[in-house]
């Protein structure tokens, strides 16, 4: 017989998988294949970083648990799609701020609404 820990782990894995697949399906139905789930979550982190006025690239990478190089690749992709822009700080060009565009804010709101629908 499985131990309680194994039963809980299996249950959590099944639940998590169902949630992720449901989220992907709902988002695809809502807006098509324009963004991956990872990109949606990146937009969420940028939004919360902006709200806390700590939306530097280094802070966002830290919040996502990724390297700044990986973040740069992700941000460039989102910028090409029109969802984010990068702004260099005037007095220290090493610091880059990441902001959501109007379209980025709109798509992030749709993602939040989808979360409410899932809940």
CSV table of N, CA, C and O in Angstrom, one decimal:
chain,number,residue,atom,x,y,z
A,1,UNK,N,0.8,-1.2,0.0
A,1,UNK,CA,0.0,0.0,0.0
A,1,UNK,C,0.9,1.3,0.0
A,1,UNK,O,1.9,1.3,0.6
A,2,UNK,N,0.4,2.3,-0.7
A,2,UNK,CA,1.2,3.5,-0.8
A,2,UNK,C,1.2,4.3,0.6
A,2,UNK,O,0.2,4.2,1.3
A,3,UNK,N,2.3,4.9,0.8
A,3,UNK,CA,2.3,5.7,2.1
A,3,UNK,C,1.5,7.0,1.8
A,3,UNK,O,1.2,7.4,0.7
A,4,UNK,N,1.1,7.6,2.9
A,4,UNK,CA,0.4,8.9,2.8
A,4,UNK,C,1.1,9.9,2.0
A,4,UNK,O,0.5,10.6,1.2
A,5,UNK,N,2.4,10.0,2.1
A,5,UNK,CA,3.2,11.0,1.3
A,5,UNK,C,3.1,10.7,-0.2
A,5,UNK,O,2.9,11.6,-1.0
A,6,UNK,N,3.1,9.4,-0.5
A,6,UNK,CA,3.0,9.0,-2.0
A,6,UNK,C,1.6,9.4,-2.5
A,6,UNK,O,1.5,9.9,-3.6
A,7,UNK,N,0.6,9.1,-1.7
A,7,UNK,CA,-0.8,9.4,-2.1
A,7,UNK,C,-1.0,10.9,-2.3
A,7,UNK,O,-1.5,11.3,-3.3
A,8,UNK,N,-0.5,11.7,-1.3
A,8,UNK,CA,-0.6,13.1,-1.4
A,8,UNK,C,0.2,13.7,-2.7
A,8,UNK,O,-0.3,14.5,-3.4
A,9,UNK,N,1.4,13.1,-2.9
A,9,UNK,CA,2.2,13.6,-4.0
A,9,UNK,C,1.5,13.3,-5.3
A,9,UNK,O,1.4,14.1,-6.2
A,10,UNK,N,0.9,12.1,-5.5
A,10,UNK,CA,0.2,11.7,-6.7
A,10,UNK,C,-1.0,12.6,-6.9
A,10,UNK,O,-1.3,13.1,-8.0
A,11,UNK,N,-1.7,12.9,-5.8
A,11,UNK,CA,-2.9,13.7,-5.9
A,11,UNK,C,-2.6,15.1,-6.3
A,11,UNK,O,-3.2,15.7,-7.1
A,12,UNK,N,-1.5,15.7,-5.7
A,12,UNK,CA,-1.1,17.0,-6.0
A,12,UNK,C,-0.6,17.1,-7.5
A,12,UNK,O,-0.9,18.1,-8.2
A,13,UNK,N,0.1,16.1,-7.9
A,13,UNK,CA,0.6,16.1,-9.3
A,13,UNK,C,-0.5,16.1,-10.3
A,13,UNK,O,-0.6,16.8,-11.3
A,14,UNK,N,-1.5,15.2,-10.0
A,14,UNK,CA,-2.7,15.1,-10.9
A,14,UNK,C,-3.5,16.5,-10.9
A,14,UNK,O,-3.9,16.9,-12.0
A,15,UNK,N,-3.7,17.0,-9.7
A,15,UNK,CA,-4.4,18.3,-9.6
A,15,UNK,C,-3.7,19.4,-10.4
A,15,UNK,O,-4.3,20.2,-11.1
A,16,UNK,N,-2.3,19.5,-10.1
A,16,UNK,CA,-1.5,20.5,-10.8
A,16,UNK,C,-1.6,20.4,-12.3
A,16,UNK,O,-1.8,21.4,-13.1
A,17,UNK,N,-1.5,19.2,-12.8
A,17,UNK,CA,-1.5,18.9,-14.2
A,17,UNK,C,-2.9,19.3,-14.8
A,17,UNK,O,-2.9,20.0,-15.9
A,18,UNK,N,-3.9,19.0,-14.1
A,18,UNK,CA,-5.3,19.4,-14.6
A,18,UNK,C,-5.4,20.9,-14.6
A,18,UNK,O,-6.0,21.4,-15.6
A,19,UNK,N,-4.9,21.6,-13.6
A,19,UNK,CA,-5.0,23.0,-13.6
A,19,UNK,C,-4.3,23.7,-14.8
A,19,UNK,O,-4.8,24.5,-15.5
A,20,UNK,N,-3.0,23.2,-15.0
A,20,UNK,CA,-2.2,23.8,-16.1
A,20,UNK,C,-2.8,23.5,-17.4
A,20,UNK,O,-2.9,24.4,-18.2
A,21,UNK,N,-3.3,22.3,-17.7
A,21,UNK,CA,-4.0,22.0,-19.0
A,21,UNK,C,-5.2,22.8,-19.1
A,21,UNK,O,-5.5,23.3,-20.2
A,22,UNK,N,-6.0,23.0,-18.1
A,22,UNK,CA,-7.2,23.8,-18.1
A,22,UNK,C,-6.9,25.2,-18.4
A,22,UNK,O,-7.5,25.9,-19.3
A,23,UNK,N,-5.8,25.8,-17.8
A,23,UNK,CA,-5.4,27.1,-18.0
A,23,UNK,C,-5.0,27.3,-19.4
A,23,UNK,O,-5.4,28.3,-20.1
A,24,UNK,N,-4.2,26.4,-19.9
A,24,UNK,CA,-3.7,26.5,-21.3
A,24,UNK,C,-4.8,26.5,-22.3
A,24,UNK,O,-4.9,27.3,-23.3
A,25,UNK,N,-5.8,25.6,-22.1
A,25,UNK,CA,-7.0,25.5,-23.0
A,25,UNK,C,-7.8,26.7,-23.0
A,25,UNK,O,-8.2,27.3,-24.0
A,26,UNK,N,-8.1,27.3,-21.8
A,26,UNK,CA,-8.9,28.5,-21.7
A,26,UNK,C,-8.2,29.6,-22.3
A,26,UNK,O,-8.9,30.4,-23.1
A,27,UNK,N,-6.9,29.8,-22.1
A,27,UNK,CA,-6.2,30.9,-22.7
A,27,UNK,C,-6.2,30.8,-24.2
A,27,UNK,O,-6.3,31.8,-24.9
A,28,UNK,N,-6.0,29.6,-24.7
A,28,UNK,CA,-5.9,29.4,-26.2
A,28,UNK,C,-7.3,29.7,-26.8
A,28,UNK,O,-7.4,30.4,-27.8
A,29,UNK,N,-8.4,29.3,-26.1
A,29,UNK,CA,-9.7,29.7,-26.5
A,29,UNK,C,-10.0,31.2,-26.5
A,29,UNK,O,-10.7,31.7,-27.4
A,30,UNK,N,-9.4,31.9,-25.5
A,30,UNK,CA,-9.7,33.3,-25.3
A,30,UNK,C,-8.9,34.1,-26.3
A,30,UNK,O,-9.4,35.1,-26.9
A,31,UNK,N,-7.6,33.8,-26.5
A,31,UNK,CA,-6.8,34.7,-27.4
A,31,UNK,C,-6.0,34.0,-28.4
A,31,UNK,O,-5.2,34.6,-29.1
A,32,UNK,N,-6.1,32.7,-28.5
A,32,UNK,CA,-5.3,32.0,-29.6
A,32,UNK,C,-3.9,31.6,-29.0
A,32,UNK,O,-3.7,31.5,-27.8
A,33,UNK,N,-3.0,31.4,-30.0
A,33,UNK,CA,-1.7,30.9,-29.6
A,33,UNK,C,-0.7,32.0,-29.6
A,33,UNK,O,0.5,31.8,-29.8
A,34,UNK,N,-1.1,33.2,-29.3
A,34,UNK,CA,-0.1,34.3,-29.3
A,34,UNK,C,0.9,34.3,-28.2
A,34,UNK,O,2.0,34.8,-28.4
A,35,UNK,N,0.5,33.8,-27.1
A,35,UNK,CA,1.4,33.7,-25.9
A,35,UNK,C,1.5,32.3,-25.3
A,35,UNK,O,0.4,31.7,-25.2
A,36,UNK,N,2.6,32.0,-24.8
A,36,UNK,CA,2.7,30.7,-24.0
A,36,UNK,C,2.3,31.0,-22.6
A,36,UNK,O,2.3,32.2,-22.1
A,37,UNK,N,2.1,29.9,-21.8
A,37,UNK,CA,1.8,30.1,-20.4
A,37,UNK,C,2.9,30.7,-19.7
A,37,UNK,O,2.7,31.6,-18.8
A,38,UNK,N,4.1,30.4,-20.0
A,38,UNK,CA,5.3,31.0,-19.4
A,38,UNK,C,5.3,32.5,-19.7
A,38,UNK,O,5.6,33.3,-18.8
A,39,UNK,N,5.0,32.9,-20.9
A,39,UNK,CA,4.9,34.4,-21.2
A,39,UNK,C,3.8,35.1,-20.4
A,39,UNK,O,4.0,36.2,-19.9
A,40,UNK,N,2.7,34.4,-20.2
A,40,UNK,CA,1.6,35.0,-19.4
A,40,UNK,C,2.1,35.3,-18.0
A,40,UNK,O,1.9,36.3,-17.4
A,41,UNK,N,2.8,34.3,-17.4
A,41,UNK,CA,3.3,34.4,-16.1
A,41,UNK,C,4.4,35.4,-16.0
A,41,UNK,O,4.5,36.1,-14.9
A,42,UNK,N,5.2,35.6,-17.0
A,42,UNK,CA,6.2,36.7,-17.0
A,42,UNK,C,5.5,38.0,-17.0
A,42,UNK,O,5.9,38.9,-16.2
A,43,UNK,N,4.4,38.2,-17.8
A,43,UNK,CA,3.7,39.4,-17.7
A,43,UNK,C,3.1,39.7,-16.4
A,43,UNK,O,3.1,40.8,-15.9
A,44,UNK,N,2.6,38.7,-15.7
A,44,UNK,CA,2.1,38.8,-14.3
A,44,UNK,C,3.2,39.3,-13.4
A,44,UNK,O,2.9,40.3,-12.6
A,45,UNK,N,4.3,38.8,-13.4
A,45,UNK,CA,5.4,39.2,-12.6
A,45,UNK,C,5.8,40.6,-12.9
A,45,UNK,O,6.1,41.4,-11.9
A,46,UNK,N,5.9,41.0,-14.1
A,46,UNK,CA,6.2,42.4,-14.5
A,46,UNK,C,5.2,43.3,-13.9
A,46,UNK,O,5.5,44.4,-13.4
A,47,UNK,N,3.9,42.9,-14.0
A,47,UNK,CA,2.8,43.8,-13.5
A,47,UNK,C,3.0,44.0,-12.0
A,47,UNK,O,2.9,45.1,-11.5
A,48,UNK,N,3.2,42.9,-11.2
A,48,UNK,CA,3.4,43.1,-9.8
A,48,UNK,C,4.7,43.8,-9.4
A,48,UNK,O,4.7,44.6,-8.5
A,49,UNK,N,5.7,43.7,-10.2
A,49,UNK,CA,6.9,44.4,-10.0
A,49,UNK,C,6.7,45.9,-10.3
A,49,UNK,O,7.2,46.8,-9.5
A,50,UNK,N,5.9,46.2,-11.3
A,50,UNK,CA,5.6,47.6,-11.6
A,50,UNK,C,4.8,48.2,-10.4
A,50,UNK,O,5.0,49.4,-10.1
A,51,UNK,N,3.8,47.5,-9.9
A,51,UNK,CA,3.0,47.9,-8.8
A,51,UNK,C,3.8,48.3,-7.6
A,51,UNK,O,3.5,49.2,-6.8
A,52,UNK,N,4.9,47.5,-7.4
A,52,UNK,CA,5.8,47.8,-6.3
A,52,UNK,C,7.0,48.7,-6.6
A,52,UNK,O,7.9,48.9,-5.8
A,53,UNK,N,6.9,49.3,-7.8
A,53,UNK,CA,8.0,50.2,-8.3
A,53,UNK,C,9.4,49.6,-8.2
A,53,UNK,O,10.3,50.2,-7.8
A,54,UNK,N,9.4,48.3,-8.5
A,54,UNK,CA,10.7,47.6,-8.5
A,54,UNK,C,10.8,46.7,-9.7
A,54,UNK,O,11.0,45.5,-9.6
A,55,UNK,N,10.5,47.3,-10.9
A,55,UNK,CA,10.5,46.6,-12.1
A,55,UNK,C,11.8,46.6,-12.9
A,55,UNK,O,11.7,46.7,-14.1
A,56,UNK,N,12.9,46.5,-12.2
A,56,UNK,CA,14.1,46.4,-12.9
A,56,UNK,C,14.3,45.0,-13.5
A,56,UNK,O,13.7,44.0,-12.9
A,57,UNK,N,15.0,44.9,-14.5
A,57,UNK,CA,15.2,43.6,-15.1
A,57,UNK,C,15.8,42.6,-14.1
A,57,UNK,O,15.4,41.4,-14.1
A,58,UNK,N,16.8,43.0,-13.3
A,58,UNK,CA,17.4,42.1,-12.4
A,58,UNK,C,16.4,41.6,-11.3
A,58,UNK,O,16.4,40.4,-10.9
A,59,UNK,N,15.5,42.5,-10.9
A,59,UNK,CA,14.5,42.1,-9.9
A,59,UNK,C,13.5,41.1,-10.5
A,59,UNK,O,13.1,40.1,-9.9
A,60,UNK,N,13.1,41.4,-11.7
A,60,UNK,CA,12.1,40.5,-12.4
A,60,UNK,C,12.7,39.1,-12.6
A,60,UNK,O,12.0,38.1,-12.4
A,61,UNK,N,14.0,39.1,-13.0
A,61,UNK,CA,14.6,37.8,-13.2
A,61,UNK,C,14.7,37.0,-11.9
A,61,UNK,O,14.4,35.8,-11.8
A,62,UNK,N,15.0,37.7,-10.8
A,62,UNK,CA,15.0,37.1,-9.5
A,62,UNK,C,13.7,36.6,-9.1
A,62,UNK,O,13.5,35.5,-8.6
A,63,UNK,N,12.6,37.4,-9.3
A,63,UNK,CA,11.3,36.9,-9.0
A,63,UNK,C,10.8,35.7,-9.8
A,63,UNK,O,10.1,34.9,-9.2
A,64,UNK,N,11.3,35.6,-11.0
A,64,UNK,CA,11.0,34.5,-11.9
A,64,UNK,C,11.9,33.3,-11.6
A,64,UNK,O,11.6,32.2,-12.1
A,65,UNK,N,13.0,33.5,-10.9
A,65,UNK,CA,13.9,32.4,-10.7
A,65,UNK,C,14.7,32.0,-11.9
A,65,UNK,O,15.0,30.8,-12.1
A,66,UNK,N,15.0,33.0,-12.8
A,66,UNK,CA,15.8,32.7,-14.0
A,66,UNK,C,16.9,33.7,-14.1
A,66,UNK,O,17.0,34.7,-13.3
A,67,UNK,N,17.9,33.4,-15.0
A,67,UNK,CA,19.0,34.3,-15.2
A,67,UNK,C,18.6,35.5,-16.0
A,67,UNK,O,17.6,35.5,-16.6
A,68,UNK,N,19.4,36.6,-15.9
A,68,UNK,CA,19.1,37.8,-16.6
A,68,UNK,C,19.2,37.5,-18.1
A,68,UNK,O,18.5,38.1,-18.9
A,69,UNK,N,20.1,36.6,-18.6
A,69,UNK,CA,20.2,36.3,-20.0
A,69,UNK,C,18.9,35.7,-20.5
A,69,UNK,O,18.4,36.0,-21.6
A,70,UNK,N,18.3,34.7,-19.7
A,70,UNK,CA,17.1,34.1,-20.1
A,70,UNK,C,15.9,35.2,-20.1
A,70,UNK,O,15.1,35.2,-21.0
A,71,UNK,N,15.9,36.1,-19.1
A,71,UNK,CA,14.9,37.1,-19.0
A,71,UNK,C,15.0,38.0,-20.3
A,71,UNK,O,14.0,38.3,-20.9
A,72,UNK,N,16.3,38.3,-20.7
A,72,UNK,CA,16.5,39.2,-21.9
A,72,UNK,C,15.8,38.6,-23.1
A,72,UNK,O,15.1,39.2,-23.8
A,73,UNK,N,16.0,37.3,-23.3
A,73,UNK,CA,15.4,36.6,-24.4
A,73,UNK,C,13.9,36.6,-24.3
A,73,UNK,O,13.3,36.9,-25.3
A,74,UNK,N,13.4,36.4,-23.1
A,74,UNK,CA,11.9,36.4,-23.0
A,74,UNK,C,11.3,37.8,-23.2
A,74,UNK,O,10.3,37.9,-23.8
A,75,UNK,N,12.0,38.8,-22.7
A,75,UNK,CA,11.5,40.2,-22.8
A,75,UNK,C,11.6,40.6,-24.2
A,75,UNK,O,10.7,41.3,-24.7
A,76,UNK,N,12.7,40.3,-24.9
A,76,UNK,CA,12.8,40.6,-26.4
A,76,UNK,C,11.6,40.0,-27.2
A,76,UNK,O,11.0,40.7,-28.0
A,77,UNK,N,11.3,38.8,-26.8
A,77,UNK,CA,10.1,38.1,-27.5
A,77,UNK,C,8.8,38.8,-27.2
A,77,UNK,O,8.0,39.1,-28.1
A,78,UNK,N,8.6,39.2,-25.9
A,78,UNK,CA,7.4,39.9,-25.6
A,78,UNK,C,7.4,41.3,-26.1
A,78,UNK,O,6.3,41.8,-26.5
A,79,UNK,N,8.5,42.0,-26.2
A,79,UNK,CA,8.6,43.3,-26.8
A,79,UNK,C,8.2,43.2,-28.3
A,79,UNK,O,7.5,44.1,-28.8
A,80,UNK,N,8.7,42.2,-29.0
A,80,UNK,CA,8.4,42.0,-30.4
A,80,UNK,C,6.9,41.8,-30.7
A,80,UNK,O,6.4,42.2,-31.7
A,81,UNK,N,6.3,41.3,-29.7
A,81,UNK,CA,4.8,41.0,-29.8
A,81,UNK,C,4.0,42.3,-29.3
A,81,UNK,O,2.8,42.3,-29.4
A,82,UNK,N,4.7,43.3,-28.8
A,82,UNK,CA,4.1,44.5,-28.4
A,82,UNK,C,3.5,44.5,-27.0
A,82,UNK,O,2.7,45.4,-26.6
A,83,UNK,N,4.0,43.6,-26.1
A,83,UNK,CA,3.4,43.6,-24.8
A,83,UNK,C,4.3,44.2,-23.7
A,83,UNK,O,3.8,44.6,-22.6
A,84,UNK,N,5.5,44.5,-24.0
A,84,UNK,CA,6.4,45.1,-23.0
A,84,UNK,C,7.4,46.1,-23.7
A,84,UNK,O,7.5,46.0,-24.9
A,85,UNK,N,7.9,47.0,-22.9
A,85,UNK,CA,9.0,47.8,-23.4
A,85,UNK,C,10.1,47.9,-22.4
A,85,UNK,O,9.8,47.7,-21.2
A,86,UNK,N,11.3,48.2,-22.8
A,86,UNK,CA,12.4,48.3,-21.9
A,86,UNK,C,12.9,49.8,-21.9
A,86,UNK,O,12.9,50.5,-22.9
A,87,UNK,N,13.2,50.3,-20.7
A,87,UNK,CA,13.6,51.7,-20.5
A,87,UNK,C,14.9,51.7,-19.7
A,87,UNK,O,14.9,51.1,-18.6
A,88,UNK,N,16.0,52.3,-20.3
A,88,UNK,CA,17.2,52.4,-19.5
A,88,UNK,C,17.1,53.6,-18.6
A,88,UNK,O,16.6,54.6,-18.9
A,89,UNK,N,17.7,53.4,-17.4
A,89,UNK,CA,17.7,54.5,-16.5
A,89,UNK,C,18.7,55.6,-17.0
A,89,UNK,O,19.8,55.3,-17.5
A,90,UNK,N,18.4,56.9,-16.9
A,90,UNK,CA,19.2,57.9,-17.5
A,90,UNK,C,20.5,58.0,-16.8
A,90,UNK,O,21.6,58.2,-17.5
A,91,UNK,N,20.6,58.0,-15.5
A,91,UNK,CA,21.9,58.2,-14.8
A,91,UNK,C,22.7,56.9,-14.6
A,91,UNK,O,23.8,57.0,-14.1
A,92,UNK,N,22.2,55.8,-14.9
A,92,UNK,CA,22.9,54.5,-14.8
A,92,UNK,C,22.4,53.6,-15.9
A,92,UNK,O,21.4,52.9,-15.7
A,93,UNK,N,23.0,53.6,-17.1
A,93,UNK,CA,22.6,52.8,-18.2
A,93,UNK,C,22.6,51.3,-18.0
A,93,UNK,O,22.1,50.6,-18.8
A,94,UNK,N,23.2,50.8,-16.9
A,94,UNK,CA,23.2,49.4,-16.7
A,94,UNK,C,21.9,48.9,-16.2
A,94,UNK,O,21.6,47.7,-16.2
A,95,UNK,N,21.1,49.8,-15.6
A,95,UNK,CA,19.8,49.5,-15.1
A,95,UNK,C,18.7,49.6,-16.2
A,95,UNK,O,18.6,50.7,-16.8
A,96,UNK,N,17.9,48.5,-16.3
A,96,UNK,CA,16.8,48.5,-17.3
A,96,UNK,C,15.5,48.3,-16.6
A,96,UNK,O,15.4,47.3,-15.8
A,97,UNK,N,14.5,49.1,-16.9
A,97,UNK,CA,13.2,48.9,-16.3
A,97,UNK,C,12.4,48.2,-17.4
A,97,UNK,O,12.4,48.5,-18.6
A,98,UNK,N,11.5,47.3,-17.0
A,98,UNK,CA,10.6,46.6,-17.9
A,98,UNK,C,9.2,47.0,-17.5
A,98,UNK,O,8.8,46.9,-16.4
A,99,UNK,N,8.5,47.5,-18.5
A,99,UNK,CA,7.1,47.9,-18.4
A,99,UNK,C,6.2,47.2,-19.3
A,99,UNK,O,6.6,46.9,-20.4
A,100,UNK,N,4.9,47.0,-18.8
A,100,UNK,CA,3.9,46.5,-19.7
A,100,UNK,C,3.4,47.6,-20.6
A,100,UNK,O,3.2,48.8,-20.1
A,101,UNK,N,3.1,47.4,-21.8
A,101,UNK,CA,2.5,48.3,-22.7
A,101,UNK,C,1.0,48.3,-22.4
A,101,UNK,O,0.5,47.4,-21.6
A,102,UNK,N,0.2,49.1,-23.1
A,102,UNK,CA,-1.2,49.1,-22.9
A,102,UNK,C,-1.8,47.7,-23.3
A,102,UNK,O,-2.6,47.1,-22.6
A,103,UNK,N,-1.3,47.2,-24.4
A,103,UNK,CA,-1.7,45.8,-24.9
A,103,UNK,C,-1.2,44.8,-23.8
A,103,UNK,O,-2.0,43.8,-23.6
A,104,UNK,N,-0.1,44.9,-23.2
A,104,UNK,CA,0.4,44.0,-22.2
A,104,UNK,C,-0.5,44.0,-21.0
A,104,UNK,O,-0.8,43.0,-20.4
A,105,UNK,N,-0.9,45.2,-20.6
A,105,UNK,CA,-1.9,45.4,-19.5
A,105,UNK,C,-3.2,44.7,-19.8
A,105,UNK,O,-3.8,44.0,-18.9
A,106,UNK,N,-3.7,44.9,-21.0
A,106,UNK,CA,-5.0,44.3,-21.4
A,106,UNK,C,-4.9,42.8,-21.4
A,106,UNK,O,-5.8,42.1,-20.9
A,107,UNK,N,-3.8,42.2,-21.9
A,107,UNK,CA,-3.7,40.7,-22.0
A,107,UNK,C,-3.5,40.1,-20.6
A,107,UNK,O,-4.0,39.1,-20.3
A,108,UNK,N,-2.8,40.9,-19.8
A,108,UNK,CA,-2.6,40.4,-18.4
A,108,UNK,C,-3.9,40.4,-17.6
A,108,UNK,O,-4.2,39.5,-16.9
A,109,UNK,N,-4.8,41.4,-17.9
A,109,UNK,CA,-6.1,41.4,-17.3
A,109,UNK,C,-6.9,40.2,-17.7
A,109,UNK,O,-7.6,39.6,-16.9
A,110,UNK,N,-6.8,39.9,-19.0
A,110,UNK,CA,-7.5,38.7,-19.5
A,110,UNK,C,-7.0,37.4,-18.8
A,110,UNK,O,-7.8,36.6,-18.5
A,111,UNK,N,-5.7,37.4,-18.6
A,111,UNK,CA,-5.2,36.2,-17.9
A,111,UNK,C,-5.7,36.2,-16.4
A,111,UNK,O,-6.1,35.1,-15.9
A,112,UNK,N,-5.8,37.3,-15.8
A,112,UNK,CA,-6.3,37.4,-14.4
A,112,UNK,C,-7.8,36.9,-14.4
A,112,UNK,O,-8.2,36.2,-13.5
A,113,UNK,N,-8.6,37.4,-15.4
A,113,UNK,CA,-10.0,37.0,-15.5
A,113,UNK,C,-10.1,35.5,-15.7
A,113,UNK,O,-11.0,34.9,-15.1
A,114,UNK,N,-9.2,34.9,-16.5
A,114,UNK,CA,-9.2,33.5,-16.7
A,114,UNK,C,-8.9,32.8,-15.4
A,114,UNK,O,-9.6,31.8,-15.1
A,115,UNK,N,-8.0,33.3,-14.5
A,115,UNK,CA,-7.7,32.7,-13.2
A,115,UNK,C,-9.0,32.7,-12.4
A,115,UNK,O,-9.3,31.7,-11.7
A,116,UNK,N,-9.7,33.8,-12.4
A,116,UNK,CA,-11.0,33.9,-11.6
A,116,UNK,C,-12.0,32.8,-12.2
A,116,UNK,O,-12.7,32.2,-11.4
A,117,UNK,N,-12.0,32.7,-13.5
A,117,UNK,CA,-12.9,31.7,-14.1
A,117,UNK,C,-12.6,30.3,-13.6
A,117,UNK,O,-13.4,29.5,-13.3
A,118,UNK,N,-11.3,30.0,-13.6
A,118,UNK,CA,-10.8,28.6,-13.2
A,118,UNK,C,-11.2,28.4,-11.7
A,118,UNK,O,-11.6,27.3,-11.3
A,119,UNK,N,-11.0,29.4,-10.9
A,119,UNK,CA,-11.2,29.3,-9.4
A,119,UNK,C,-12.7,29.1,-9.2
A,119,UNK,O,-13.2,28.3,-8.5
